[in-house]
PDB file of N, CA, C and O in Angstrom:
ATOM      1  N   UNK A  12      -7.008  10.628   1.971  1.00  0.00           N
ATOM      2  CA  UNK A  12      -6.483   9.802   0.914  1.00  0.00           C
ATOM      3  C   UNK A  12      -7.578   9.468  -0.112  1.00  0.00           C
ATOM      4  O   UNK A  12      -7.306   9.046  -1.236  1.00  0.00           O
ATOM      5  N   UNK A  13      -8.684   9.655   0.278  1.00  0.00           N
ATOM      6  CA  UNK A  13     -10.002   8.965  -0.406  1.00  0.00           C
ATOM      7  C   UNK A  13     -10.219  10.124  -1.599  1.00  0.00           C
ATOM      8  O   UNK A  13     -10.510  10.093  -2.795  1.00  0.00           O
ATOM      9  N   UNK A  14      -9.934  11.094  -0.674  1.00  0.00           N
ATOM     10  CA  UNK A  14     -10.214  12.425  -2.028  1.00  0.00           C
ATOM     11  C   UNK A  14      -9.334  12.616  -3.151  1.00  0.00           C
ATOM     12  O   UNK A  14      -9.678  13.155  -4.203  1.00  0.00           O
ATOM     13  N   UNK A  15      -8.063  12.111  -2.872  1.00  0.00           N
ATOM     14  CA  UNK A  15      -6.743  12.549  -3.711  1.00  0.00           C
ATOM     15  C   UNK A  15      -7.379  11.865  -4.665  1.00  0.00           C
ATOM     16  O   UNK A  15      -7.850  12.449  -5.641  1.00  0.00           O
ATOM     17  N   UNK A  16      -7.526   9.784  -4.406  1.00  0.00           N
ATOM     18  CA  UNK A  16      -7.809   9.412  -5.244  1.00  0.00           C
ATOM     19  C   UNK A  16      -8.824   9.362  -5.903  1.00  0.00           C
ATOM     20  O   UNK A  16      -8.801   8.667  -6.920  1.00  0.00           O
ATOM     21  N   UNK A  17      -9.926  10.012  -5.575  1.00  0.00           N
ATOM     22  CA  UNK A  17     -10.920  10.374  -5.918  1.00  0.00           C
ATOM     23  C   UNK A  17     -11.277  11.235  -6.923  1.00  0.00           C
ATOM     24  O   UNK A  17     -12.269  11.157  -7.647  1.00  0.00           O
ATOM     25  N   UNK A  18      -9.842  12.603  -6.926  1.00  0.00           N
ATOM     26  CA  UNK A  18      -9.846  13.416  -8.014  1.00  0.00           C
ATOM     27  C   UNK A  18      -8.725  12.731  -9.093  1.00  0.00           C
ATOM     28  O   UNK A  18      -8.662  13.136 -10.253  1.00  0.00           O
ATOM     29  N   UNK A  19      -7.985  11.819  -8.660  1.00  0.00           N
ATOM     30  CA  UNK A  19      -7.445  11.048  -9.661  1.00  0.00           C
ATOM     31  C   UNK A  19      -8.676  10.060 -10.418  1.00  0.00           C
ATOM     32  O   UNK A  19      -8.577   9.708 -11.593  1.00  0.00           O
ATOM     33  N   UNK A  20      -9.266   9.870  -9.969  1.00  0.00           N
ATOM     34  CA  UNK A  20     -10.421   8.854 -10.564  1.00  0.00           C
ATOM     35  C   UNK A  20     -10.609   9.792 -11.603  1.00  0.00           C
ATOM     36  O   UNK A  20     -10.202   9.675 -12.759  1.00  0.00           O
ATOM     37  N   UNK A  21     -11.373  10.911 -11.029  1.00  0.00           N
ATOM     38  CA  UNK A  21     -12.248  11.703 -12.167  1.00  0.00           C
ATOM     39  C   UNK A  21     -11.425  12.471 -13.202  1.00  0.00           C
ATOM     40  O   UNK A  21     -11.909  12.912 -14.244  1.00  0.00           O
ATOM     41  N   UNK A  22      -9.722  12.640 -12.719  1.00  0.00           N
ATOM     42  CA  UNK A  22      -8.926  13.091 -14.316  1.00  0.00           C
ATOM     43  C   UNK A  22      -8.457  11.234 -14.774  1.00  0.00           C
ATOM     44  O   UNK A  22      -7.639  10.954 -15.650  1.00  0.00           O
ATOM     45  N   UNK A  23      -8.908  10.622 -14.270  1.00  0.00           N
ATOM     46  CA  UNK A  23      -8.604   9.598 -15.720  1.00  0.00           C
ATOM     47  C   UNK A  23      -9.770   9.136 -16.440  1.00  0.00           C
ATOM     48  O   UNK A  23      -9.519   8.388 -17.384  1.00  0.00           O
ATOM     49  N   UNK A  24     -10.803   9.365 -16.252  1.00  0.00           N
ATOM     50  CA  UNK A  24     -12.291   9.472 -16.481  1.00  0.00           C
ATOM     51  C   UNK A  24     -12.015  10.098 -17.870  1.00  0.00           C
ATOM     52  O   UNK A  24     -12.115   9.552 -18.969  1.00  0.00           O
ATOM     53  N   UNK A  25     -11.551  11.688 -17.502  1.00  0.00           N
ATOM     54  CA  UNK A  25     -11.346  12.843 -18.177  1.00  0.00           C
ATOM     55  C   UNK A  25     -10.595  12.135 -19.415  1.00  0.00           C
ATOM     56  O   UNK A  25     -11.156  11.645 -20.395  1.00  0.00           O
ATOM     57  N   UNK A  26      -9.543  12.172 -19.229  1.00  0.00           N
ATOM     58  CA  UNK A  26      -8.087  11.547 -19.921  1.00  0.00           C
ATOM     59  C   UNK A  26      -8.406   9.768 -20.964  1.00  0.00           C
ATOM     60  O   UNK A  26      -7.776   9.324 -21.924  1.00  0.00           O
ATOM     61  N   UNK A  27      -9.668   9.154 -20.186  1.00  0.00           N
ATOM     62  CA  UNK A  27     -10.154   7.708 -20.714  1.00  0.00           C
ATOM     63  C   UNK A  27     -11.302   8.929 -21.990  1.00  0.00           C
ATOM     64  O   UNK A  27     -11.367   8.616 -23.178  1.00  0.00           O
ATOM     65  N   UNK A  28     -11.693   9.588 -21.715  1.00  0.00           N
ATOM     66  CA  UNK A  28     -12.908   9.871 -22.640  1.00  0.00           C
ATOM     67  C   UNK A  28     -12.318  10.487 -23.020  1.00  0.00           C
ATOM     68  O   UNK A  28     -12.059   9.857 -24.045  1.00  0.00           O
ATOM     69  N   UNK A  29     -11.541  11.715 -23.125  1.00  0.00           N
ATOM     70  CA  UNK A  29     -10.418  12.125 -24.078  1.00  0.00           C
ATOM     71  C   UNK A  29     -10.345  11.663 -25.321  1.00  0.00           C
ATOM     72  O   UNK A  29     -10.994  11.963 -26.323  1.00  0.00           O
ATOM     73  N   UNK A  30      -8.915  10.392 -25.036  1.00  0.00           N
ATOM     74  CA  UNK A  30      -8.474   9.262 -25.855  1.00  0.00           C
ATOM     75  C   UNK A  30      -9.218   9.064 -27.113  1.00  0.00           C
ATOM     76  O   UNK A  30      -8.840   9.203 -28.276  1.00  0.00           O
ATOM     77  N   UNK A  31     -10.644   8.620 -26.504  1.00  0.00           N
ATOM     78  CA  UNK A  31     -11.663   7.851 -27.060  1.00  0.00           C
ATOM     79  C   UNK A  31     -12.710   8.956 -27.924  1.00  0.00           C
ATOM     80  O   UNK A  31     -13.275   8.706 -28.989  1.00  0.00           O
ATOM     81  N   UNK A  32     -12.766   9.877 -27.361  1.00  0.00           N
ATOM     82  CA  UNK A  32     -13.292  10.879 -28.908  1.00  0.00           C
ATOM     83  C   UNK A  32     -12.032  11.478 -29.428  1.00  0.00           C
ATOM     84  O   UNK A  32     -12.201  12.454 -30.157  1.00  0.00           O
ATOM     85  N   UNK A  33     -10.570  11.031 -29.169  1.00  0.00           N
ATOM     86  CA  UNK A  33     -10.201  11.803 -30.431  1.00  0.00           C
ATOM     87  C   UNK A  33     -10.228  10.622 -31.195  1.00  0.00           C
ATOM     88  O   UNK A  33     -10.251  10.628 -32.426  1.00  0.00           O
ATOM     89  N   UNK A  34     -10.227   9.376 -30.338  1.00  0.00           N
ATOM     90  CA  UNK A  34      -9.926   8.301 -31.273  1.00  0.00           C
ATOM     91  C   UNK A  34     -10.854   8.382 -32.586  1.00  0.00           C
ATOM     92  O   UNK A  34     -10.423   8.475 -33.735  1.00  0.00           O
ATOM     93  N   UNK A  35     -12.411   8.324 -32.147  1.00  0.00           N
ATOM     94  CA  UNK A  35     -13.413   8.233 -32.826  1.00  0.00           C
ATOM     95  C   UNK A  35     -13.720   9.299 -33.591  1.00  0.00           C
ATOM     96  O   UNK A  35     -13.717   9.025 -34.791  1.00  0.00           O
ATOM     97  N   UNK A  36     -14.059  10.743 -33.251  1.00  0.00           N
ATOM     98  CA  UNK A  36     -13.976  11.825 -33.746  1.00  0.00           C
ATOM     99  C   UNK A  36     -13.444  12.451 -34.791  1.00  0.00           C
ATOM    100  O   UNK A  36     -14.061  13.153 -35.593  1.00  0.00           O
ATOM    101  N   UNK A  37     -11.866  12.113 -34.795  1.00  0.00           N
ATOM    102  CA  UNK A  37     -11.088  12.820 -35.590  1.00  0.00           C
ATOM    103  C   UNK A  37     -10.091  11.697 -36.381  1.00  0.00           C
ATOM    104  O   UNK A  37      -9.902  10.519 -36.075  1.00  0.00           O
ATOM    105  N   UNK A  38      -9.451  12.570 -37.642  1.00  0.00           N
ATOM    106  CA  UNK A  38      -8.606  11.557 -38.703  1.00  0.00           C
ATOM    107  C   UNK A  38      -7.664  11.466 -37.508  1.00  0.00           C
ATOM    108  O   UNK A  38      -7.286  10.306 -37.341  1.00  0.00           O
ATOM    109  N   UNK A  39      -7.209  12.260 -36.699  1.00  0.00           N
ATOM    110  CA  UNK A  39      -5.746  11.847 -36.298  1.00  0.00           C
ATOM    111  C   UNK A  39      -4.956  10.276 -35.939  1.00  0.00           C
ATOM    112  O   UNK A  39      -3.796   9.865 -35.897  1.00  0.00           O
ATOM    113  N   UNK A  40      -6.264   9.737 -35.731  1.00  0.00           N
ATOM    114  CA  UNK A  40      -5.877   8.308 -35.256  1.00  0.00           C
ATOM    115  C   UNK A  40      -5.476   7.754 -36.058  1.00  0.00           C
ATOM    116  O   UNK A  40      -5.501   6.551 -35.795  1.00  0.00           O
ATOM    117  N   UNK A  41      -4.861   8.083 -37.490  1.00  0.00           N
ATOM    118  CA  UNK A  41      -4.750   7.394 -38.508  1.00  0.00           C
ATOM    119  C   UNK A  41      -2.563   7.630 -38.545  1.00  0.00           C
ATOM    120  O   UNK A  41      -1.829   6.966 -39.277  1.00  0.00           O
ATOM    121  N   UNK A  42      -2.128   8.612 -37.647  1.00  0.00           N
ATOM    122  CA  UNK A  42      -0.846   9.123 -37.791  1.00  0.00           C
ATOM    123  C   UNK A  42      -0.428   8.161 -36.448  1.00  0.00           C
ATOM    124  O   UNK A  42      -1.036   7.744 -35.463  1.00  0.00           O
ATOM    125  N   UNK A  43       1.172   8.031 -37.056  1.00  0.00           N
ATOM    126  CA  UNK A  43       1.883   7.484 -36.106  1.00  0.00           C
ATOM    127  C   UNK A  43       1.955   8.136 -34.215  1.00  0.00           C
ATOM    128  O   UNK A  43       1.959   7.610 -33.101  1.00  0.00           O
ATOM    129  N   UNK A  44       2.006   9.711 -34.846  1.00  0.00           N
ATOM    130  CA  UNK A  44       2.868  10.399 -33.399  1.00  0.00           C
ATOM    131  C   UNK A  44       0.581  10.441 -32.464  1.00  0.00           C
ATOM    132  O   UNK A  44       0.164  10.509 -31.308  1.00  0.00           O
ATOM    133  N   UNK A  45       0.027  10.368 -33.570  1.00  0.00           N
ATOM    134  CA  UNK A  45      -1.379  10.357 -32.464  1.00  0.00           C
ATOM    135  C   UNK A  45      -2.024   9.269 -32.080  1.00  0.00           C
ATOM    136  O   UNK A  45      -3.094   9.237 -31.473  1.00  0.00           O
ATOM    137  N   UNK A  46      -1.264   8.220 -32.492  1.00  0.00           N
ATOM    138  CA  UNK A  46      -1.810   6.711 -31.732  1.00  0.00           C
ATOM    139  C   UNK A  46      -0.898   6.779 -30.909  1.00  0.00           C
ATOM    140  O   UNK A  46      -1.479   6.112 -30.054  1.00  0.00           O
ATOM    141  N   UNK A  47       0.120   7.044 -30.408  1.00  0.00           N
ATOM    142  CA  UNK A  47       1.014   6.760 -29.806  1.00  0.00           C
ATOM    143  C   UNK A  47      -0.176   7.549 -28.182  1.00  0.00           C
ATOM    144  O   UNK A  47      -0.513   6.944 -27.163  1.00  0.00           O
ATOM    145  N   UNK A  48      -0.471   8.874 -28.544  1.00  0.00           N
ATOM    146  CA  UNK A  48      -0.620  10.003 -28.116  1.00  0.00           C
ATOM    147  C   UNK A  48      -2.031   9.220 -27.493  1.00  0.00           C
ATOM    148  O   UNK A  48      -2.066   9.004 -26.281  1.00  0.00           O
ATOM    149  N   UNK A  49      -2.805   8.943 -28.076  1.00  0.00           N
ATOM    150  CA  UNK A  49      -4.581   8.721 -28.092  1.00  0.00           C
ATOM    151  C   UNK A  49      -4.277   7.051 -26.896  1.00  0.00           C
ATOM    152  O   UNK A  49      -4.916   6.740 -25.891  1.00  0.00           O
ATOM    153  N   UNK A  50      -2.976   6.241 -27.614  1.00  0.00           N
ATOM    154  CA  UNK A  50      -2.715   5.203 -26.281  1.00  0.00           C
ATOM    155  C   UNK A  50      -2.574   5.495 -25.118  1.00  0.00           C
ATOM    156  O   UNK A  50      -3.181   4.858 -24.257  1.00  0.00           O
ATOM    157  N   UNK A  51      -1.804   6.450 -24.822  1.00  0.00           N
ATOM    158  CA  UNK A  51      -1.408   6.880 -23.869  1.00  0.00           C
ATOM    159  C   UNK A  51      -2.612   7.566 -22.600  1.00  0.00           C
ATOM    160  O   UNK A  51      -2.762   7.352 -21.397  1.00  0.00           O
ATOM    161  N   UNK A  52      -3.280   8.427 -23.566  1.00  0.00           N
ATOM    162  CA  UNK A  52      -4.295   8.970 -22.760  1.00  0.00           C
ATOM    163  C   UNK A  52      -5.422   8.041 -22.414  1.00  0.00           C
ATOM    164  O   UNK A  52      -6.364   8.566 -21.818  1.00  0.00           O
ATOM    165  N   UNK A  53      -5.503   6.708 -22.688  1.00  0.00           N
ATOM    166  CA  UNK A  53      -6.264   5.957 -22.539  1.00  0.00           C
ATOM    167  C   UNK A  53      -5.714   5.444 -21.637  1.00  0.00           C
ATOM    168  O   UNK A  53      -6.233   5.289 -20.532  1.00  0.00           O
ATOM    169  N   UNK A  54      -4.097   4.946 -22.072  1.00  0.00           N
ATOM    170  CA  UNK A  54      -3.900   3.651 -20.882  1.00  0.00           C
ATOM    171  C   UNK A  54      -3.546   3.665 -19.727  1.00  0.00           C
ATOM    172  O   UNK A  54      -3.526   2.619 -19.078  1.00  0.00           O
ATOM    173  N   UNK A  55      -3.019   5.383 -18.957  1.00  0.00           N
ATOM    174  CA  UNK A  55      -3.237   6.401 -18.394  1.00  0.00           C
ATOM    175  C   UNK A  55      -4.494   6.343 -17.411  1.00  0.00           C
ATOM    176  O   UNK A  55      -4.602   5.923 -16.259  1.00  0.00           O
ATOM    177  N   UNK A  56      -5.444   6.947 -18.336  1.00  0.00           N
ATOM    178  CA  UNK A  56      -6.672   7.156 -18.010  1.00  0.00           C
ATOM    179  C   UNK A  56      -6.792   5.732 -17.007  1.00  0.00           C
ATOM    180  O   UNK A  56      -6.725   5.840 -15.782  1.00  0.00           O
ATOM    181  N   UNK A  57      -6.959   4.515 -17.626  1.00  0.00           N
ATOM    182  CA  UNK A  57      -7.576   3.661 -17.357  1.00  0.00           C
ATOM    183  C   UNK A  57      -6.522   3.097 -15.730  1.00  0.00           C
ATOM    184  O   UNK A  57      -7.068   2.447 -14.838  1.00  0.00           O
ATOM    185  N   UNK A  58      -5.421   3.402 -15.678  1.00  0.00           N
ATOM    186  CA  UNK A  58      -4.483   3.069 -14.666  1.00  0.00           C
ATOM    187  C   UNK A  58      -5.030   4.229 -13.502  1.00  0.00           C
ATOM    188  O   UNK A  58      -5.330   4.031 -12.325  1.00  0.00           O
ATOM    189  N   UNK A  59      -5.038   5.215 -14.108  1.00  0.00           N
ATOM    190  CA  UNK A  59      -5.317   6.417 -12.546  1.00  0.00           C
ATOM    191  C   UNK A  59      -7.191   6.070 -12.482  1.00  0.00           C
ATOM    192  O   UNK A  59      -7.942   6.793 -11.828  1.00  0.00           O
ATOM    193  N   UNK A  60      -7.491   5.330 -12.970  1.00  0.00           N
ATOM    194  CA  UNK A  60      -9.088   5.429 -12.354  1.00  0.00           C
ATOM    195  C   UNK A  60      -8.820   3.570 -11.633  1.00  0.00           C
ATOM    196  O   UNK A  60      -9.882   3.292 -11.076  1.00  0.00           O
ATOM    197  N   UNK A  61      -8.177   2.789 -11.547  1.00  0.00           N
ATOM    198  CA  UNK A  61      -8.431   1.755 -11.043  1.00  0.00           C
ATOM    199  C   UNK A  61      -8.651   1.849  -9.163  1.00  0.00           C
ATOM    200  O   UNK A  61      -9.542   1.415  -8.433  1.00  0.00           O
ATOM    201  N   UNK A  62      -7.387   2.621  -8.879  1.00  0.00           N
ATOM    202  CA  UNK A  62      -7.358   2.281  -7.541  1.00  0.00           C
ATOM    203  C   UNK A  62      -8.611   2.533  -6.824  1.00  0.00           C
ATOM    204  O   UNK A  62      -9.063   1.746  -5.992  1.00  0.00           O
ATOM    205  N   UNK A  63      -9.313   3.928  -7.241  1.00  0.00           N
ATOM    206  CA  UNK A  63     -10.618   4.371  -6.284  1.00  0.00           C
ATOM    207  C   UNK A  63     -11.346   3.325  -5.981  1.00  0.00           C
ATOM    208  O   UNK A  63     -11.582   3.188  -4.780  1.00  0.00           O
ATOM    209  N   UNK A  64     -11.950   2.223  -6.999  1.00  0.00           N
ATOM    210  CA  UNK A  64     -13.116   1.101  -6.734  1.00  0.00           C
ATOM    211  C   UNK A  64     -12.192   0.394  -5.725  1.00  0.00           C
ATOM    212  O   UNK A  64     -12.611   0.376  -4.568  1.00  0.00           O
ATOM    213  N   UNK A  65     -10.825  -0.278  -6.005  1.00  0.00           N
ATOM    214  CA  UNK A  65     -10.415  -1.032  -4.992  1.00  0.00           C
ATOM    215  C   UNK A  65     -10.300  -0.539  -3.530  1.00  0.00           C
ATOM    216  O   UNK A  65     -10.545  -1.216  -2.532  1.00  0.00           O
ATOM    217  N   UNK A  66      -9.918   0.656  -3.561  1.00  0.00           N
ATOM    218  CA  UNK A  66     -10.430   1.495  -1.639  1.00  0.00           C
ATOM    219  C   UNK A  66     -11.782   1.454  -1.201  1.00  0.00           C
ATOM    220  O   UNK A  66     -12.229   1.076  -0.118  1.00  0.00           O
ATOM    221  N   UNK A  67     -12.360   1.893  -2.192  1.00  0.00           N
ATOM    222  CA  UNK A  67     -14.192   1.796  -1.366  1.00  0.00           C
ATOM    223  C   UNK A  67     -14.339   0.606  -1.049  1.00  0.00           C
ATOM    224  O   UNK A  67     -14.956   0.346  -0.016  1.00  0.00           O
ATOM    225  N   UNK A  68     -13.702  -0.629  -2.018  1.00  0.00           N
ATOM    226  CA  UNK A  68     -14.428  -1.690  -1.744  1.00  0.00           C
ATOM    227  C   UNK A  68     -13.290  -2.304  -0.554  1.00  0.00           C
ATOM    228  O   UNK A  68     -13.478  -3.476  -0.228  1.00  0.00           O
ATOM    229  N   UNK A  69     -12.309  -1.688   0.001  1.00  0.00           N
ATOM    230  CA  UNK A  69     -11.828  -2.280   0.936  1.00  0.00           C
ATOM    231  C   UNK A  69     -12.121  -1.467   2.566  1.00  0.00           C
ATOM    232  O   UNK A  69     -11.874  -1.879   3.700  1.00  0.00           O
ATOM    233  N   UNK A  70     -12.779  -0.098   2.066  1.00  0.00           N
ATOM    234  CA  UNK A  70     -12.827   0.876   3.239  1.00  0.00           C
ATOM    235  C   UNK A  70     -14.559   0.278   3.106  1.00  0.00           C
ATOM    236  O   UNK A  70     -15.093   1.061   3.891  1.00  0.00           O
ATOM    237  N   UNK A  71     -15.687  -0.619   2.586  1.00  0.00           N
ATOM    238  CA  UNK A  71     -16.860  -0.967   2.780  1.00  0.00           C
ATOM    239  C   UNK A  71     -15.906  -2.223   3.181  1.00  0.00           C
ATOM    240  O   UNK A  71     -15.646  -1.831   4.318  1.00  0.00           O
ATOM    241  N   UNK A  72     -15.500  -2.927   3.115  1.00  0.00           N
ATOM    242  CA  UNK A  72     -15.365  -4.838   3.693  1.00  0.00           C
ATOM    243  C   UNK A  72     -14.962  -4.258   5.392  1.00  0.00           C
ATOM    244  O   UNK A  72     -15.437  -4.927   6.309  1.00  0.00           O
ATOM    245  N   UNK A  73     -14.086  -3.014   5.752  1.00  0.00           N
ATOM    246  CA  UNK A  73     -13.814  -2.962   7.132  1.00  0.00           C
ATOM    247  C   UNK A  73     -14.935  -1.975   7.743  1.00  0.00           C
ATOM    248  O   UNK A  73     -14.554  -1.418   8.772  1.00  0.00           O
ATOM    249  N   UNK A  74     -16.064  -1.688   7.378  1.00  0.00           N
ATOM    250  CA  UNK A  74     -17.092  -1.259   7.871  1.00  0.00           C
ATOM    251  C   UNK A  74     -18.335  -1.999   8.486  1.00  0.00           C
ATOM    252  O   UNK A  74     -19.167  -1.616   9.308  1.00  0.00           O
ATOM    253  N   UNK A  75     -18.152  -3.439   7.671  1.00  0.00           N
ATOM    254  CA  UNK A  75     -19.450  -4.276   8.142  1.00  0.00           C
ATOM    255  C   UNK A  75     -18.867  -5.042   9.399  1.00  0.00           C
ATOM    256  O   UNK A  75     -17.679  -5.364   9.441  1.00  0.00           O
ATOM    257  N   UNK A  76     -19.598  -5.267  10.237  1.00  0.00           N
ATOM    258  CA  UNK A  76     -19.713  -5.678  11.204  1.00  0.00           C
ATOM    259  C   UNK A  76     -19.092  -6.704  11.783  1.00  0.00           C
ATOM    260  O   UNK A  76     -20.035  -7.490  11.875  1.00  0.00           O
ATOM    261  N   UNK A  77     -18.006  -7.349  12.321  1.00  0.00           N
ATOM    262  CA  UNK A  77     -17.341  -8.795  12.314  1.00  0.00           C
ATOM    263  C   UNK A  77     -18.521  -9.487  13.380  1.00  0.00           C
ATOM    264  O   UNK A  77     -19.324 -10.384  13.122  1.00  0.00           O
ATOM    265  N   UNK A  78     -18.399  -9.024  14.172  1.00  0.00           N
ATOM    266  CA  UNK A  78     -19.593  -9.587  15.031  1.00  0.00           C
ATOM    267  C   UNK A  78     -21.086 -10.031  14.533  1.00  0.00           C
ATOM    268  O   UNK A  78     -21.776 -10.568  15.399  1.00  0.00           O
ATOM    269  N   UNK A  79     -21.375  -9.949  13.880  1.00  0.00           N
ATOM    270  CA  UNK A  79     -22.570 -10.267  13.202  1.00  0.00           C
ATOM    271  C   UNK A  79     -22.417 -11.591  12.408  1.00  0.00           C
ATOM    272  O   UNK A  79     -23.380 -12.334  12.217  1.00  0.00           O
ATOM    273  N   UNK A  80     -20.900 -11.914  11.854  1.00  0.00           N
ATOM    274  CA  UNK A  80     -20.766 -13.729  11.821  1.00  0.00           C
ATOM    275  C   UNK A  80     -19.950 -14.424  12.244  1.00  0.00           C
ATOM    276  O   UNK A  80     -19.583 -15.489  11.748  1.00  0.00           O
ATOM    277  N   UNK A  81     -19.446 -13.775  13.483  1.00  0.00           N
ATOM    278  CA  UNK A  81     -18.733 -14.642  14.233  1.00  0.00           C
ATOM    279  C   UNK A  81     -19.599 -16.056  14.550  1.00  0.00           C
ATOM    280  O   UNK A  81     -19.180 -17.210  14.464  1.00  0.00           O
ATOM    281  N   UNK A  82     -20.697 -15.678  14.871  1.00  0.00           N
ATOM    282  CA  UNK A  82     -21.378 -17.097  15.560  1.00  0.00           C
ATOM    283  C   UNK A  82     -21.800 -18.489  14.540  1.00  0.00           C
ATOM    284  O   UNK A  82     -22.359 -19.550  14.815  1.00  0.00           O
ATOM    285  N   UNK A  83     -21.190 -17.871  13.116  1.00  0.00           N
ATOM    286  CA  UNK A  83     -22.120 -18.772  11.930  1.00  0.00           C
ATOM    287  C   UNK A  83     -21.013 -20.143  11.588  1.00  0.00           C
ATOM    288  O   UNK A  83     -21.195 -21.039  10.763  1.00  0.00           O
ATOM    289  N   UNK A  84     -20.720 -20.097  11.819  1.00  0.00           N
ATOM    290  CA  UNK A  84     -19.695 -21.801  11.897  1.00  0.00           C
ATOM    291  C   UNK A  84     -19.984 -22.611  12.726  1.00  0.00           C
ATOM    292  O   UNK A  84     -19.829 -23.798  12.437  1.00  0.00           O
ATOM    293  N   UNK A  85     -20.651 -22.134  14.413  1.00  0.00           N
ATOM    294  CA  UNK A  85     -21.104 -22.964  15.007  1.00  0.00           C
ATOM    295  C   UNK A  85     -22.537 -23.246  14.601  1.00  0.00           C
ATOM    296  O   UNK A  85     -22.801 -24.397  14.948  1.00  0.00           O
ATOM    297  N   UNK A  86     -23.543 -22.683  14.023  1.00  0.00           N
ATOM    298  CA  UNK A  86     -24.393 -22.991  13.736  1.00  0.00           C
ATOM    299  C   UNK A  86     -24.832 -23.856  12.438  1.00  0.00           C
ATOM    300  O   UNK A  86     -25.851 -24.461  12.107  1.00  0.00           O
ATOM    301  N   UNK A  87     -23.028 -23.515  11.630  1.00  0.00           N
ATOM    302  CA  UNK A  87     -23.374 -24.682  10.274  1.00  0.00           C
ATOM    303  C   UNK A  87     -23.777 -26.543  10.514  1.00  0.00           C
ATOM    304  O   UNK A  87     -24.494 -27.359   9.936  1.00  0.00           O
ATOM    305  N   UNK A  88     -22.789 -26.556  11.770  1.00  0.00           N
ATOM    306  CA  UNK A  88     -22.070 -27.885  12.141  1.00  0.00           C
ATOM    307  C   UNK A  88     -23.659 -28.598  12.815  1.00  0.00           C
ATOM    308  O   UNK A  88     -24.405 -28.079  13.645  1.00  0.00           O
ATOM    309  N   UNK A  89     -23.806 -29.932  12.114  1.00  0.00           N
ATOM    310  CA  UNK A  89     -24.974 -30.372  13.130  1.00  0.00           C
ATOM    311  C   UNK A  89     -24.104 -30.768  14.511  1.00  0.00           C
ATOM    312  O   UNK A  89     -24.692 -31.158  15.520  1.00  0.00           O
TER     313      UNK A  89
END
């Protein structure tokens, strides 16, 4: 699952930097049918690259150790 979204990360990467040099690059951004077009590949982009950070950072929170602070509540308390 890590890879699927993983190559989804890197085509909205693709699809976010896209957007953003035609935005900048070229007149087109100035026509109705290529803002529509240049939104899309951005807002796109920016939706298929979210999930990857939220898995690592939930497949790293179930990797660290629970045992290592189980004992720290009794040691807060005088």
């Amino acid at each position: 699952m890590i890879s699927t979204l993983k190559k989804l990360h890197w085509l909205g990467v693709l699809m976010l930097l896209t957007g953003m040099g035609m935005l900048w690059l070229t007149p087109l951004s100035q026509q109705l049918g290529a803002m529509v077009m240049i939104a899309c590949l951005i807002g796109l982009g920016l939706v298929l690259m979210a999930p990857y950070p939220v898995l690592l950072l939930i497949d790293w929170a179930q990797k660290q150790d629970p045992a290592a602070n189980a004992g720290s509540d009794k040691n807060d308390r005088p």
